Short mmCIF file of N, CA and C in Angstrom, two decimals:
data_model
loop_
_atom_site.label_atom_id
_atom_site.label_comp_id
_atom_site.label_asym_id
_atom_site.label_seq_id
_atom_site.Cartn_x
_atom_site.Cartn_y
_atom_site.Cartn_z
N MET A 3 0.85 -1.18 0.00
CA MET A 3 0.01 0.00 0.00
C MET A 3 0.90 1.24 0.01
N GLU A 4 0.71 2.08 -1.02
CA GLU A 4 1.49 3.31 -1.14
C GLU A 4 0.82 4.39 -0.34
N ILE A 5 1.59 5.06 0.51
CA ILE A 5 1.06 6.13 1.33
C ILE A 5 1.40 7.45 0.66
N GLU A 6 0.43 8.36 0.59
CA GLU A 6 0.68 9.66 0.00
C GLU A 6 1.43 10.54 1.04
N ILE A 7 2.60 11.00 0.65
CA ILE A 7 3.43 11.80 1.51
C ILE A 7 3.47 13.21 1.00
N PRO A 8 3.18 14.23 1.84
CA PRO A 8 3.25 15.59 1.39
C PRO A 8 4.69 15.94 0.95
N PRO A 9 4.82 16.78 -0.08
CA PRO A 9 6.18 17.11 -0.55
C PRO A 9 7.14 17.60 0.54
N ARG A 10 6.63 18.33 1.51
CA ARG A 10 7.50 18.85 2.55
C ARG A 10 8.09 17.75 3.45
N LEU A 11 7.50 16.56 3.37
CA LEU A 11 7.97 15.42 4.20
C LEU A 11 8.56 14.30 3.34
N LYS A 12 8.90 14.60 2.11
CA LYS A 12 9.38 13.53 1.19
C LYS A 12 10.63 12.83 1.73
N ALA A 13 11.37 13.48 2.62
CA ALA A 13 12.59 12.86 3.17
C ALA A 13 12.26 11.65 4.05
N ILE A 14 10.99 11.44 4.37
CA ILE A 14 10.62 10.32 5.23
C ILE A 14 10.53 9.03 4.41
N LYS A 15 10.42 9.13 3.10
CA LYS A 15 10.19 7.95 2.26
C LYS A 15 11.24 6.83 2.46
N PRO A 16 12.53 7.14 2.50
CA PRO A 16 13.50 6.05 2.74
C PRO A 16 13.32 5.39 4.10
N TYR A 17 12.90 6.16 5.08
CA TYR A 17 12.67 5.59 6.40
C TYR A 17 11.47 4.63 6.37
N LEU A 18 10.44 5.04 5.65
CA LEU A 18 9.27 4.13 5.53
C LEU A 18 9.61 2.85 4.79
N ALA A 19 10.47 2.95 3.81
CA ALA A 19 10.91 1.76 3.09
C ALA A 19 11.70 0.86 3.99
N LYS A 20 12.58 1.46 4.79
CA LYS A 20 13.39 0.67 5.74
C LYS A 20 12.49 0.03 6.82
N LEU A 21 11.51 0.77 7.28
CA LEU A 21 10.55 0.21 8.25
C LEU A 21 9.86 -1.03 7.66
N ALA A 22 9.37 -0.86 6.41
CA ALA A 22 8.68 -1.97 5.75
C ALA A 22 9.58 -3.20 5.60
N ALA A 23 10.82 -2.98 5.25
CA ALA A 23 11.77 -4.10 5.11
C ALA A 23 12.01 -4.80 6.45
N ILE A 24 12.20 -4.04 7.49
CA ILE A 24 12.51 -4.64 8.81
C ILE A 24 11.30 -5.45 9.29
N ILE A 25 10.12 -4.86 9.29
CA ILE A 25 8.99 -5.58 9.85
C ILE A 25 8.62 -6.77 8.96
N ALA A 26 8.87 -6.66 7.69
CA ALA A 26 8.61 -7.79 6.78
C ALA A 26 9.49 -9.01 7.15
N ARG A 27 10.74 -8.74 7.51
CA ARG A 27 11.64 -9.83 7.93
C ARG A 27 11.09 -10.58 9.14
N TYR A 28 10.33 -9.91 9.95
CA TYR A 28 9.79 -10.54 11.16
C TYR A 28 8.32 -10.97 10.94
N GLY A 29 7.81 -10.79 9.73
CA GLY A 29 6.46 -11.23 9.40
C GLY A 29 5.36 -10.39 10.09
N LEU A 30 5.65 -9.11 10.31
CA LEU A 30 4.75 -8.23 11.01
C LEU A 30 4.09 -7.21 10.09
N SER A 31 2.89 -6.79 10.43
CA SER A 31 2.24 -5.69 9.74
C SER A 31 2.67 -4.39 10.44
N ARG A 32 2.37 -3.27 9.82
CA ARG A 32 2.64 -1.96 10.47
C ARG A 32 1.84 -1.83 11.76
N LYS A 33 0.59 -2.30 11.71
CA LYS A 33 -0.26 -2.21 12.89
C LYS A 33 0.34 -3.01 14.05
N GLN A 34 0.81 -4.24 13.76
CA GLN A 34 1.39 -5.08 14.78
C GLN A 34 2.63 -4.39 15.35
N ALA A 35 3.50 -3.96 14.45
CA ALA A 35 4.78 -3.36 14.87
C ALA A 35 4.51 -2.10 15.71
N ALA A 36 3.60 -1.25 15.27
CA ALA A 36 3.34 -0.01 16.02
C ALA A 36 2.80 -0.33 17.41
N LEU A 37 1.86 -1.22 17.50
CA LEU A 37 1.26 -1.54 18.80
C LEU A 37 2.26 -2.22 19.69
N LEU A 38 3.00 -3.19 19.18
CA LEU A 38 3.97 -3.90 20.01
C LEU A 38 5.12 -3.00 20.41
N PHE A 39 5.53 -2.11 19.55
CA PHE A 39 6.62 -1.17 19.92
C PHE A 39 6.18 -0.31 21.11
N ALA A 40 4.96 0.17 21.08
CA ALA A 40 4.47 0.95 22.22
C ALA A 40 4.30 0.12 23.46
N LEU A 41 3.73 -1.06 23.31
CA LEU A 41 3.46 -1.91 24.48
C LEU A 41 4.74 -2.39 25.17
N GLU A 42 5.81 -2.56 24.39
CA GLU A 42 7.07 -3.07 24.97
C GLU A 42 7.99 -1.94 25.43
N ASN A 43 7.62 -0.71 25.21
CA ASN A 43 8.46 0.42 25.59
C ASN A 43 8.30 0.69 27.07
N LYS A 44 9.33 0.49 27.82
CA LYS A 44 9.30 0.63 29.28
C LYS A 44 9.05 2.08 29.70
N ARG A 45 9.25 3.05 28.80
CA ARG A 45 9.01 4.46 29.12
C ARG A 45 7.55 4.87 28.88
N ILE A 46 6.76 3.94 28.36
CA ILE A 46 5.32 4.21 28.14
C ILE A 46 4.51 3.46 29.16
N ASP A 47 3.72 4.19 29.95
CA ASP A 47 2.93 3.56 30.99
C ASP A 47 1.64 3.01 30.46
N TYR A 48 0.98 3.70 29.54
CA TYR A 48 -0.29 3.30 28.97
C TYR A 48 -0.29 3.52 27.47
N VAL A 49 -0.96 2.63 26.77
CA VAL A 49 -1.13 2.78 25.33
C VAL A 49 -2.60 3.07 25.09
N VAL A 50 -2.88 4.18 24.43
CA VAL A 50 -4.26 4.58 24.13
C VAL A 50 -4.44 4.52 22.61
N PHE A 51 -5.53 3.94 22.18
CA PHE A 51 -5.81 3.83 20.76
C PHE A 51 -7.29 4.01 20.53
N GLY A 52 -7.66 4.32 19.33
CA GLY A 52 -9.04 4.49 18.97
C GLY A 52 -9.44 3.49 17.90
N THR A 53 -10.71 3.19 17.86
CA THR A 53 -11.22 2.31 16.83
C THR A 53 -12.52 2.90 16.26
N GLU A 54 -12.84 2.47 15.06
CA GLU A 54 -14.08 2.94 14.46
C GLU A 54 -15.16 1.87 14.47
N ASN A 55 -14.73 0.62 14.78
CA ASN A 55 -15.72 -0.46 14.79
C ASN A 55 -15.18 -1.63 15.62
N LYS A 56 -16.05 -2.62 15.81
CA LYS A 56 -15.67 -3.78 16.65
C LYS A 56 -14.57 -4.61 15.99
N ASN A 57 -14.51 -4.66 14.68
CA ASN A 57 -13.50 -5.46 13.99
C ASN A 57 -12.10 -4.89 14.29
N GLN A 58 -11.96 -3.57 14.29
CA GLN A 58 -10.68 -2.97 14.59
C GLN A 58 -10.27 -3.28 16.03
N LEU A 59 -11.21 -3.21 16.94
CA LEU A 59 -10.93 -3.53 18.35
C LEU A 59 -10.50 -5.01 18.47
N LYS A 60 -11.19 -5.88 17.78
CA LYS A 60 -10.84 -7.32 17.79
C LYS A 60 -9.43 -7.53 17.24
N GLU A 61 -9.08 -6.81 16.19
CA GLU A 61 -7.74 -6.94 15.61
C GLU A 61 -6.66 -6.59 16.64
N ILE A 62 -6.89 -5.50 17.36
CA ILE A 62 -5.93 -5.05 18.37
C ILE A 62 -5.83 -6.06 19.51
N ILE A 63 -6.95 -6.56 19.95
CA ILE A 63 -6.95 -7.54 21.02
C ILE A 63 -6.23 -8.80 20.54
N ASP A 64 -6.45 -9.21 19.32
CA ASP A 64 -5.80 -10.41 18.77
C ASP A 64 -4.29 -10.21 18.73
N ILE A 65 -3.82 -9.03 18.36
CA ILE A 65 -2.39 -8.75 18.34
C ILE A 65 -1.79 -8.97 19.71
N VAL A 66 -2.46 -8.43 20.73
CA VAL A 66 -1.95 -8.53 22.09
C VAL A 66 -2.00 -9.99 22.57
N LYS A 67 -3.04 -10.68 22.24
CA LYS A 67 -3.18 -12.10 22.66
C LYS A 67 -2.16 -13.03 22.01
N GLN A 68 -1.63 -12.68 20.83
CA GLN A 68 -0.70 -13.53 20.12
C GLN A 68 0.62 -13.69 20.84
N LYS A 69 0.92 -12.83 21.77
CA LYS A 69 2.18 -12.92 22.53
C LYS A 69 3.39 -13.05 21.61
N ILE A 70 3.45 -12.15 20.63
CA ILE A 70 4.54 -12.13 19.65
C ILE A 70 5.83 -11.69 20.33
N ASP A 71 6.92 -12.42 20.10
CA ASP A 71 8.23 -11.97 20.62
C ASP A 71 8.73 -10.88 19.70
N PHE A 72 8.64 -9.67 20.18
CA PHE A 72 8.97 -8.50 19.37
C PHE A 72 10.35 -7.95 19.72
N SER A 73 11.05 -8.55 20.66
CA SER A 73 12.28 -7.96 21.20
C SER A 73 13.37 -7.74 20.14
N ARG A 74 13.59 -8.72 19.28
CA ARG A 74 14.65 -8.54 18.25
C ARG A 74 14.26 -7.49 17.21
N CYS A 75 13.01 -7.48 16.83
CA CYS A 75 12.53 -6.46 15.89
C CYS A 75 12.62 -5.07 16.52
N ARG A 76 12.19 -4.96 17.78
CA ARG A 76 12.24 -3.67 18.47
C ARG A 76 13.67 -3.13 18.50
N LYS A 77 14.64 -4.00 18.85
CA LYS A 77 16.03 -3.55 18.92
C LYS A 77 16.52 -3.09 17.57
N GLU A 78 16.16 -3.82 16.53
CA GLU A 78 16.57 -3.40 15.18
C GLU A 78 15.95 -2.07 14.79
N LEU A 79 14.69 -1.88 15.11
CA LEU A 79 14.01 -0.61 14.83
C LEU A 79 14.67 0.53 15.61
N GLU A 80 14.92 0.30 16.89
CA GLU A 80 15.56 1.36 17.70
C GLU A 80 16.94 1.72 17.14
N ASN A 81 17.70 0.73 16.74
CA ASN A 81 19.03 1.02 16.18
C ASN A 81 18.94 1.75 14.86
N GLU A 82 18.03 1.32 14.01
CA GLU A 82 17.89 1.91 12.66
C GLU A 82 17.34 3.32 12.70
N PHE A 83 16.43 3.61 13.62
CA PHE A 83 15.75 4.90 13.63
C PHE A 83 16.10 5.82 14.77
N SER A 84 17.24 5.60 15.37
CA SER A 84 17.62 6.43 16.54
C SER A 84 18.05 7.84 16.14
N LYS A 85 18.38 8.06 14.88
CA LYS A 85 18.86 9.38 14.45
C LYS A 85 18.01 10.02 13.34
N VAL A 86 16.73 9.77 13.36
CA VAL A 86 15.86 10.39 12.37
C VAL A 86 15.74 11.88 12.67
N GLU A 87 15.80 12.69 11.61
CA GLU A 87 15.73 14.14 11.76
C GLU A 87 14.48 14.53 12.52
N LYS A 88 14.68 15.41 13.49
CA LYS A 88 13.55 15.79 14.38
C LYS A 88 12.37 16.38 13.62
N TYR A 89 12.66 17.14 12.52
CA TYR A 89 11.53 17.76 11.82
C TYR A 89 10.63 16.73 11.12
N LEU A 90 11.11 15.51 10.99
CA LEU A 90 10.31 14.47 10.37
C LEU A 90 9.39 13.75 11.38
N ILE A 91 9.79 13.72 12.64
CA ILE A 91 9.03 12.96 13.61
C ILE A 91 8.25 13.82 14.62
N SER A 92 8.40 15.14 14.53
CA SER A 92 7.69 16.04 15.45
C SER A 92 6.67 16.83 14.66
N PRO A 93 5.41 16.47 14.76
CA PRO A 93 4.39 17.16 13.96
C PRO A 93 4.36 18.69 14.17
N ASN A 94 4.72 19.15 15.34
CA ASN A 94 4.74 20.59 15.59
C ASN A 94 5.77 21.31 14.70
N LEU A 95 6.72 20.57 14.12
CA LEU A 95 7.72 21.17 13.26
C LEU A 95 7.36 21.04 11.79
N TRP A 96 6.27 20.35 11.48
CA TRP A 96 5.86 20.22 10.09
C TRP A 96 5.26 21.52 9.60
N GLN A 97 5.77 22.01 8.48
CA GLN A 97 5.23 23.20 7.92
C GLN A 97 3.94 22.87 7.22
N LYS A 98 2.99 23.77 7.26
CA LYS A 98 1.70 23.52 6.63
C LYS A 98 1.60 24.12 5.29
#
């Protein structure tokens, strides 16, 4: 699935490609990786998410119930993305 990226954020495209490659090696979807990354982060006390319907809620519950070992993927993601330019990851710095 191709995501439309605003021109001012086009520098994020290589990072998205790298993210896709890493999570694919572990057989994970973006949704799985995002949720597991937050859930396994010791600096995050609570994870809050929204859903539009029961199926989305069921998907999230199923991800948590699967007890996926995310530790190796998380370490790889942390190493790969530890130096992303701040203007790409801080929405308050995005020009409109």
